[in-house]
Amino acid sequence: MEPLLSVWYPLSLIMIYLGAIISLAEGINHLTNYDAEFTRKIVHISSGNIILIAWWFKLPTWVLLSASLIASFIALISYFFPILPSINSVRRKSLGTFFYAVSIGILTHWFWTINKPQYTTIGILIMAWGDGMAAVIGTRFGRHSYQIFGTKKSLEGSITVMCISFLITSVILFITGESINLILITSVLVSSIAAGLEVFSKWGIDNLTVPLGSAIVTFYLT
């Protein structure tokens, strides 16, 4: 009973936060002219911040794995039945949201169990903010486009991924006490790899490769 009580408060915060995000996105989707791709990115970016709550309150592994499993199931249902257009875009078929949830489960099982949650956090935040903002910046300001395996990308979006990944990696490694030289070297390499992996986004696979690649490379470099 005591372990359940100890996670009740952070779980309540997470549920309220998620409910607010989805409600906001659904409201924007139904009441404004913004398309589903825009609201999907709101959910994509905002939901990644949950990992910070989990890290701060040191939530047990089983909680995050359970959340990953539930989110994966909901994502698959929404993929086949558009019950939440703010989660899955109606413009294109993508399993990105499903891969998003799966990546959280994999990274949690890998790093939470060895008491290295910072690597899970780096991977998830790079996926949430780097990949999410790349789409926003690329769509609005992208002027130099290119195609990889039929998927259109922009140079501006790729640079956005690199810059945000560098910032996230640097800040978290600084918080966890790594040396400045190691932080700089690791952040440059991780941000370059994240930007490279984000380019290959067919079927939304980058929502799996970007967080896993970023976290694993950071782990082995430090």
PDB file of C-alpha atoms in Angstrom:
ATOM      1  CA  MET A   1       0.000   0.000   0.000  1.00  0.00           C
ATOM      2  CA  GLU A   2       2.788   2.442   0.887  1.00  0.00           C
ATOM      3  CA  PRO A   3       4.533   2.239  -2.549  1.00  0.00           C
ATOM      4  CA  LEU A   4       1.200   2.985  -4.224  1.00  0.00           C
ATOM      5  CA  LEU A   5       0.599   5.979  -1.976  1.00  0.00           C
ATOM      6  CA  SER A   6       4.087   7.322  -2.705  1.00  0.00           C
ATOM      7  CA  VAL A   7       3.396   7.490  -6.455  1.00  0.00           C
ATOM      8  CA  TRP A   8      -0.165   8.767  -6.192  1.00  0.00           C
ATOM      9  CA  TYR A   9       0.763  12.464  -6.142  1.00  0.00           C
ATOM     10  CA  PRO A  10       3.099  12.459  -9.185  1.00  0.00           C
ATOM     11  CA  LEU A  11       0.684  10.194 -11.074  1.00  0.00           C
ATOM     12  CA  SER A  12      -2.106  12.663 -10.380  1.00  0.00           C
ATOM     13  CA  LEU A  13       0.047  15.482 -11.727  1.00  0.00           C
ATOM     14  CA  ILE A  14       0.811  13.474 -14.863  1.00  0.00           C
ATOM     15  CA  MET A  15      -2.855  12.618 -15.475  1.00  0.00           C
ATOM     16  CA  ILE A  16      -3.942  16.236 -15.010  1.00  0.00           C
ATOM     17  CA  TYR A  17      -1.128  17.426 -17.282  1.00  0.00           C
ATOM     18  CA  LEU A  18      -1.945  14.889 -19.999  1.00  0.00           C
ATOM     19  CA  GLY A  19      -5.651  15.628 -19.774  1.00  0.00           C
ATOM     20  CA  ALA A  20      -4.983  19.344 -20.168  1.00  0.00           C
ATOM     21  CA  ILE A  21      -2.704  18.777 -23.184  1.00  0.00           C
ATOM     22  CA  ILE A  22      -5.148  16.534 -25.034  1.00  0.00           C
ATOM     23  CA  SER A  23      -8.117  18.760 -24.171  1.00  0.00           C
ATOM     24  CA  LEU A  24      -6.267  21.821 -25.450  1.00  0.00           C
ATOM     25  CA  ALA A  25      -5.215  20.050 -28.635  1.00  0.00           C
ATOM     26  CA  GLU A  26      -8.704  18.690 -29.292  1.00  0.00           C
ATOM     27  CA  GLY A  27     -10.184  22.124 -28.645  1.00  0.00           C
ATOM     28  CA  ILE A  28      -7.801  23.754 -31.107  1.00  0.00           C
ATOM     29  CA  ASN A  29      -8.510  21.001 -33.624  1.00  0.00           C
ATOM     30  CA  HIS A  30     -12.286  21.455 -33.451  1.00  0.00           C
ATOM     31  CA  LEU A  31     -12.605  25.197 -32.899  1.00  0.00           C
ATOM     32  CA  THR A  32      -9.878  26.667 -35.110  1.00  0.00           C
ATOM     33  CA  ASN A  33      -8.585  26.336 -38.647  1.00  0.00           C
ATOM     34  CA  TYR A  34      -5.344  24.682 -37.575  1.00  0.00           C
ATOM     35  CA  ASP A  35      -5.006  21.227 -39.070  1.00  0.00           C
ATOM     36  CA  ALA A  36      -4.509  17.978 -37.163  1.00  0.00           C
ATOM     37  CA  GLU A  37      -0.785  17.977 -37.877  1.00  0.00           C
ATOM     38  CA  PHE A  38      -0.369  21.162 -35.827  1.00  0.00           C
ATOM     39  CA  THR A  39      -2.316  19.852 -32.835  1.00  0.00           C
ATOM     40  CA  ARG A  40      -0.483  16.531 -33.063  1.00  0.00           C
ATOM     41  CA  LYS A  41       2.787  18.399 -32.588  1.00  0.00           C
ATOM     42  CA  ILE A  42       1.376  20.144 -29.509  1.00  0.00           C
ATOM     43  CA  VAL A  43       0.731  16.733 -27.958  1.00  0.00           C
ATOM     44  CA  HIS A  44       4.043  15.375 -29.252  1.00  0.00           C
ATOM     45  CA  ILE A  45       6.133  18.145 -27.706  1.00  0.00           C
ATOM     46  CA  SER A  46       4.206  18.687 -24.480  1.00  0.00           C
ATOM     47  CA  SER A  47       3.787  15.037 -23.508  1.00  0.00           C
ATOM     48  CA  GLY A  48       7.546  14.473 -23.597  1.00  0.00           C
ATOM     49  CA  ASN A  49       7.895  16.740 -20.558  1.00  0.00           C
ATOM     50  CA  ILE A  50       6.259  14.041 -18.454  1.00  0.00           C
ATOM     51  CA  ILE A  51       9.628  12.316 -18.256  1.00  0.00           C
ATOM     52  CA  LEU A  52      10.866  15.269 -16.179  1.00  0.00           C
ATOM     53  CA  ILE A  53       8.085  14.682 -13.643  1.00  0.00           C
ATOM     54  CA  ALA A  54       8.950  10.984 -13.547  1.00  0.00           C
ATOM     55  CA  TRP A  55      12.649  11.752 -13.021  1.00  0.00           C
ATOM     56  CA  TRP A  56      12.035  14.410 -10.365  1.00  0.00           C
ATOM     57  CA  PHE A  57       9.726  12.182  -8.308  1.00  0.00           C
ATOM     58  CA  LYS A  58      11.761   9.034  -9.023  1.00  0.00           C
ATOM     59  CA  LEU A  59       8.770   7.074 -10.216  1.00  0.00           C
ATOM     60  CA  PRO A  60       9.310   3.300 -10.180  1.00  0.00           C
ATOM     61  CA  THR A  61       9.994   1.447 -13.398  1.00  0.00           C
ATOM     62  CA  TRP A  62       6.671  -0.403 -13.395  1.00  0.00           C
ATOM     63  CA  VAL A  63       4.732   2.854 -13.509  1.00  0.00           C
ATOM     64  CA  LEU A  64       6.477   4.080 -16.652  1.00  0.00           C
ATOM     65  CA  LEU A  65       6.341   0.676 -18.326  1.00  0.00           C
ATOM     66  CA  SER A  66       2.605   0.480 -17.614  1.00  0.00           C
ATOM     67  CA  ALA A  67       2.115   3.982 -19.016  1.00  0.00           C
ATOM     68  CA  SER A  68       4.102   3.027 -22.119  1.00  0.00           C
ATOM     69  CA  LEU A  69       1.969  -0.073 -22.662  1.00  0.00           C
ATOM     70  CA  ILE A  70      -1.305   1.823 -22.251  1.00  0.00           C
ATOM     71  CA  ALA A  71      -0.157   4.675 -24.495  1.00  0.00           C
ATOM     72  CA  SER A  72       0.974   2.186 -27.162  1.00  0.00           C
ATOM     73  CA  PHE A  73      -2.452   0.542 -27.127  1.00  0.00           C
ATOM     74  CA  ILE A  74      -4.276   3.882 -27.393  1.00  0.00           C
ATOM     75  CA  ALA A  75      -1.965   4.977 -30.214  1.00  0.00           C
ATOM     76  CA  LEU A  76      -2.727   1.825 -32.216  1.00  0.00           C
ATOM     77  CA  ILE A  77      -6.472   2.238 -31.686  1.00  0.00           C
ATOM     78  CA  SER A  78      -6.266   5.876 -32.778  1.00  0.00           C
ATOM     79  CA  TYR A  79      -4.228   4.851 -35.830  1.00  0.00           C
ATOM     80  CA  PHE A  80      -6.944   2.538 -37.139  1.00  0.00           C
ATOM     81  CA  PHE A  81      -9.903   4.511 -35.767  1.00  0.00           C
ATOM     82  CA  PRO A  82      -9.423   8.313 -35.749  1.00  0.00           C
ATOM     83  CA  ILE A  83     -10.943   8.848 -32.307  1.00  0.00           C
ATOM     84  CA  LEU A  84      -8.338  11.470 -31.377  1.00  0.00           C
ATOM     85  CA  PRO A  85      -7.271  13.497 -34.431  1.00  0.00           C
ATOM     86  CA  SER A  86      -4.997  15.565 -32.203  1.00  0.00           C
ATOM     87  CA  ILE A  87      -2.854  12.448 -31.697  1.00  0.00           C
ATOM     88  CA  ASN A  88      -2.729  11.040 -35.214  1.00  0.00           C
ATOM     89  CA  SER A  89      -2.651  13.323 -38.220  1.00  0.00           C
ATOM     90  CA  VAL A  90      -5.381  12.842 -40.788  1.00  0.00           C
ATOM     91  CA  ARG A  91      -3.050  14.017 -43.577  1.00  0.00           C
ATOM     92  CA  ARG A  92      -0.775  11.014 -43.500  1.00  0.00           C
ATOM     93  CA  LYS A  93      -0.707   7.539 -42.068  1.00  0.00           C
ATOM     94  CA  SER A  94       2.026   7.243 -39.485  1.00  0.00           C
ATOM     95  CA  LEU A  95       2.860   4.968 -36.589  1.00  0.00           C
ATOM     96  CA  GLY A  96       4.902   7.743 -35.011  1.00  0.00           C
ATOM     97  CA  THR A  97       2.749   8.020 -31.887  1.00  0.00           C
ATOM     98  CA  PHE A  98       2.977   4.267 -31.359  1.00  0.00           C
ATOM     99  CA  PHE A  99       6.766   4.324 -31.731  1.00  0.00           C
ATOM    100  CA  TYR A 100       6.855   7.296 -29.361  1.00  0.00           C
ATOM    101  CA  ALA A 101       5.195   5.244 -26.613  1.00  0.00           C
ATOM    102  CA  VAL A 102       7.312   2.167 -27.338  1.00  0.00           C
ATOM    103  CA  SER A 103      10.542   4.169 -27.114  1.00  0.00           C
ATOM    104  CA  ILE A 104       9.579   5.392 -23.639  1.00  0.00           C
ATOM    105  CA  GLY A 105       9.103   1.794 -22.510  1.00  0.00           C
ATOM    106  CA  ILE A 106      12.404   0.616 -23.986  1.00  0.00           C
ATOM    107  CA  LEU A 107      14.442   3.489 -22.549  1.00  0.00           C
ATOM    108  CA  THR A 108      12.786   3.146 -19.160  1.00  0.00           C
ATOM    109  CA  HIS A 109      13.480  -0.582 -18.994  1.00  0.00           C
ATOM    110  CA  TRP A 110      17.083  -0.006 -20.061  1.00  0.00           C
ATOM    111  CA  PHE A 111      18.151   2.969 -17.946  1.00  0.00           C
ATOM    112  CA  TRP A 112      15.634   3.286 -15.113  1.00  0.00           C
ATOM    113  CA  THR A 113      16.543  -0.205 -13.917  1.00  0.00           C
ATOM    114  CA  ILE A 114      20.243   0.706 -13.637  1.00  0.00           C
ATOM    115  CA  ASN A 115      19.482   4.007 -11.912  1.00  0.00           C
ATOM    116  CA  LYS A 116      20.533   6.130 -14.901  1.00  0.00           C
ATOM    117  CA  PRO A 117      17.292   8.001 -15.656  1.00  0.00           C
ATOM    118  CA  GLN A 118      19.136  10.956 -17.186  1.00  0.00           C
ATOM    119  CA  TYR A 119      19.721   8.956 -20.374  1.00  0.00           C
ATOM    120  CA  THR A 120      16.044   8.125 -20.716  1.00  0.00           C
ATOM    121  CA  THR A 121      15.295  11.803 -20.188  1.00  0.00           C
ATOM    122  CA  ILE A 122      17.782  12.894 -22.862  1.00  0.00           C
ATOM    123  CA  GLY A 123      16.327  10.485 -25.417  1.00  0.00           C
ATOM    124  CA  ILE A 124      12.703  11.403 -24.756  1.00  0.00           C
ATOM    125  CA  LEU A 125      13.248  15.169 -24.664  1.00  0.00           C
ATOM    126  CA  ILE A 126      15.276  15.118 -27.873  1.00  0.00           C
ATOM    127  CA  MET A 127      12.475  13.195 -29.524  1.00  0.00           C
ATOM    128  CA  ALA A 128       9.772  15.466 -28.112  1.00  0.00           C
ATOM    129  CA  TRP A 129      11.361  18.872 -28.598  1.00  0.00           C
ATOM    130  CA  GLY A 130      13.909  18.231 -31.334  1.00  0.00           C
ATOM    131  CA  ASP A 131      11.712  16.231 -33.663  1.00  0.00           C
ATOM    132  CA  GLY A 132       8.598  18.210 -32.779  1.00  0.00           C
ATOM    133  CA  MET A 133      10.087  21.650 -33.298  1.00  0.00           C
ATOM    134  CA  ALA A 134      11.816  20.506 -36.489  1.00  0.00           C
ATOM    135  CA  ALA A 135       8.395  19.893 -38.019  1.00  0.00           C
ATOM    136  CA  VAL A 136       7.053  23.233 -36.800  1.00  0.00           C
ATOM    137  CA  ILE A 137      10.075  25.261 -37.967  1.00  0.00           C
ATOM    138  CA  GLY A 138      10.422  23.315 -41.191  1.00  0.00           C
ATOM    139  CA  THR A 139       6.764  23.793 -42.112  1.00  0.00           C
ATOM    140  CA  ARG A 140       6.702  27.497 -41.326  1.00  0.00           C
ATOM    141  CA  PHE A 141      10.194  28.647 -42.261  1.00  0.00           C
ATOM    142  CA  GLY A 142      11.645  25.854 -44.385  1.00  0.00           C
ATOM    143  CA  ARG A 143      12.991  27.221 -47.656  1.00  0.00           C
ATOM    144  CA  HIS A 144      15.623  24.637 -48.516  1.00  0.00           C
ATOM    145  CA  SER A 145      13.928  21.272 -48.918  1.00  0.00           C
ATOM    146  CA  TYR A 146      15.207  17.832 -49.788  1.00  0.00           C
ATOM    147  CA  GLN A 147      13.764  14.317 -49.955  1.00  0.00           C
ATOM    148  CA  ILE A 148      14.889  11.088 -48.323  1.00  0.00           C
ATOM    149  CA  PHE A 149      13.053   7.908 -49.392  1.00  0.00           C
ATOM    150  CA  GLY A 150      10.101   9.977 -50.515  1.00  0.00           C
ATOM    151  CA  THR A 151       9.848  11.968 -47.274  1.00  0.00           C
ATOM    152  CA  LYS A 152      10.223  15.723 -47.640  1.00  0.00           C
ATOM    153  CA  LYS A 153      12.529  17.459 -45.165  1.00  0.00           C
ATOM    154  CA  SER A 154      14.027  20.911 -44.860  1.00  0.00           C
ATOM    155  CA  LEU A 155      17.503  22.084 -43.983  1.00  0.00           C
ATOM    156  CA  GLU A 156      15.979  24.497 -41.462  1.00  0.00           C
ATOM    157  CA  GLY A 157      14.185  21.639 -39.710  1.00  0.00           C
ATOM    158  CA  SER A 158      17.341  19.510 -39.565  1.00  0.00           C
ATOM    159  CA  ILE A 159      19.315  22.390 -38.073  1.00  0.00           C
ATOM    160  CA  THR A 160      16.557  22.822 -35.486  1.00  0.00           C
ATOM    161  CA  VAL A 161      16.908  19.182 -34.427  1.00  0.00           C
ATOM    162  CA  MET A 162      20.652  19.594 -34.070  1.00  0.00           C
ATOM    163  CA  CYS A 163      20.471  22.797 -32.018  1.00  0.00           C
ATOM    164  CA  ILE A 164      17.773  21.571 -29.642  1.00  0.00           C
ATOM    165  CA  SER A 165      19.481  18.194 -29.191  1.00  0.00           C
ATOM    166  CA  PHE A 166      22.752  19.939 -28.362  1.00  0.00           C
ATOM    167  CA  LEU A 167      21.021  22.140 -25.782  1.00  0.00           C
ATOM    168  CA  ILE A 168      19.103  19.293 -24.109  1.00  0.00           C
ATOM    169  CA  THR A 169      22.133  17.002 -23.913  1.00  0.00           C
ATOM    170  CA  SER A 170      24.365  19.780 -22.571  1.00  0.00           C
ATOM    171  CA  VAL A 171      21.950  20.890 -19.855  1.00  0.00           C
ATOM    172  CA  ILE A 172      21.192  17.404 -18.548  1.00  0.00           C
ATOM    173  CA  LEU A 173      24.820  16.287 -18.543  1.00  0.00           C
ATOM    174  CA  PHE A 174      25.759  19.518 -16.750  1.00  0.00           C
ATOM    175  CA  ILE A 175      23.077  18.858 -14.121  1.00  0.00           C
ATOM    176  CA  THR A 176      24.396  15.332 -13.577  1.00  0.00           C
ATOM    177  CA  GLY A 177      27.936  16.608 -13.052  1.00  0.00           C
ATOM    178  CA  GLU A 178      29.848  15.681 -16.197  1.00  0.00           C
ATOM    179  CA  SER A 179      32.961  17.652 -17.163  1.00  0.00           C
ATOM    180  CA  ILE A 180      32.637  20.559 -19.590  1.00  0.00           C
ATOM    181  CA  ASN A 181      34.888  18.975 -22.211  1.00  0.00           C
ATOM    182  CA  LEU A 182      32.934  15.718 -22.138  1.00  0.00           C
ATOM    183  CA  ILE A 183      29.653  17.623 -22.286  1.00  0.00           C
ATOM    184  CA  LEU A 184      30.713  19.552 -25.383  1.00  0.00           C
ATOM    185  CA  ILE A 185      32.078  16.523 -27.242  1.00  0.00           C
ATOM    186  CA  THR A 186      29.091  14.351 -26.379  1.00  0.00           C
ATOM    187  CA  SER A 187      26.545  17.048 -27.198  1.00  0.00           C
ATOM    188  CA  VAL A 188      28.060  17.708 -30.627  1.00  0.00           C
ATOM    189  CA  LEU A 189      28.096  14.011 -31.524  1.00  0.00           C
ATOM    190  CA  VAL A 190      24.628  13.281 -30.137  1.00  0.00           C
ATOM    191  CA  SER A 191      23.047  16.299 -31.830  1.00  0.00           C
ATOM    192  CA  SER A 192      24.595  15.293 -35.163  1.00  0.00           C
ATOM    193  CA  ILE A 193      23.371  11.713 -34.825  1.00  0.00           C
ATOM    194  CA  ALA A 194      19.887  12.839 -33.772  1.00  0.00           C
ATOM    195  CA  ALA A 195      19.634  15.138 -36.795  1.00  0.00           C
ATOM    196  CA  GLY A 196      20.787  12.324 -39.059  1.00  0.00           C
ATOM    197  CA  LEU A 197      18.313   9.809 -37.657  1.00  0.00           C
ATOM    198  CA  GLU A 198      15.426  12.291 -37.845  1.00  0.00           C
ATOM    199  CA  VAL A 199      15.886  12.487 -41.605  1.00  0.00           C
ATOM    200  CA  PHE A 200      14.698   8.867 -41.980  1.00  0.00           C
ATOM    201  CA  SER A 201      11.122   9.310 -40.792  1.00  0.00           C
ATOM    202  CA  LYS A 202       9.079   7.023 -43.032  1.00  0.00           C
ATOM    203  CA  TRP A 203       6.132   5.520 -41.097  1.00  0.00           C
ATOM    204  CA  GLY A 204       7.200   7.674 -38.123  1.00  0.00           C
ATOM    205  CA  ILE A 205      10.151   5.386 -37.373  1.00  0.00           C
ATOM    206  CA  ASP A 206      12.218   8.397 -36.270  1.00  0.00           C
ATOM    207  CA  ASN A 207      10.118   8.465 -33.083  1.00  0.00           C
ATOM    208  CA  LEU A 208      11.894   5.235 -32.219  1.00  0.00           C
ATOM    209  CA  THR A 209      15.358   5.697 -33.709  1.00  0.00           C
ATOM    210  CA  VAL A 210      15.960   9.278 -32.522  1.00  0.00           C
ATOM    211  CA  PRO A 211      15.336   8.724 -28.793  1.00  0.00           C
ATOM    212  CA  LEU A 212      17.041   5.325 -28.701  1.00  0.00           C
ATOM    213  CA  GLY A 213      20.017   6.490 -30.724  1.00  0.00           C
ATOM    214  CA  SER A 214      20.457   9.688 -28.711  1.00  0.00           C
ATOM    215  CA  ALA A 215      20.204   7.978 -25.322  1.00  0.00           C
ATOM    216  CA  ILE A 216      22.444   5.034 -26.212  1.00  0.00           C
ATOM    217  CA  VAL A 217      25.184   7.192 -27.748  1.00  0.00           C
ATOM    218  CA  THR A 218      25.132   9.551 -24.762  1.00  0.00           C
ATOM    219  CA  PHE A 219      25.335   6.620 -22.356  1.00  0.00           C
ATOM    220  CA  TYR A 220      28.343   5.007 -24.000  1.00  0.00           C
ATOM    221  CA  LEU A 221      30.181   8.284 -24.522  1.00  0.00           C
ATOM    222  CA  THR A 222      29.876   9.275 -20.859  1.00  0.00           C
TER     223      THR A 222
END
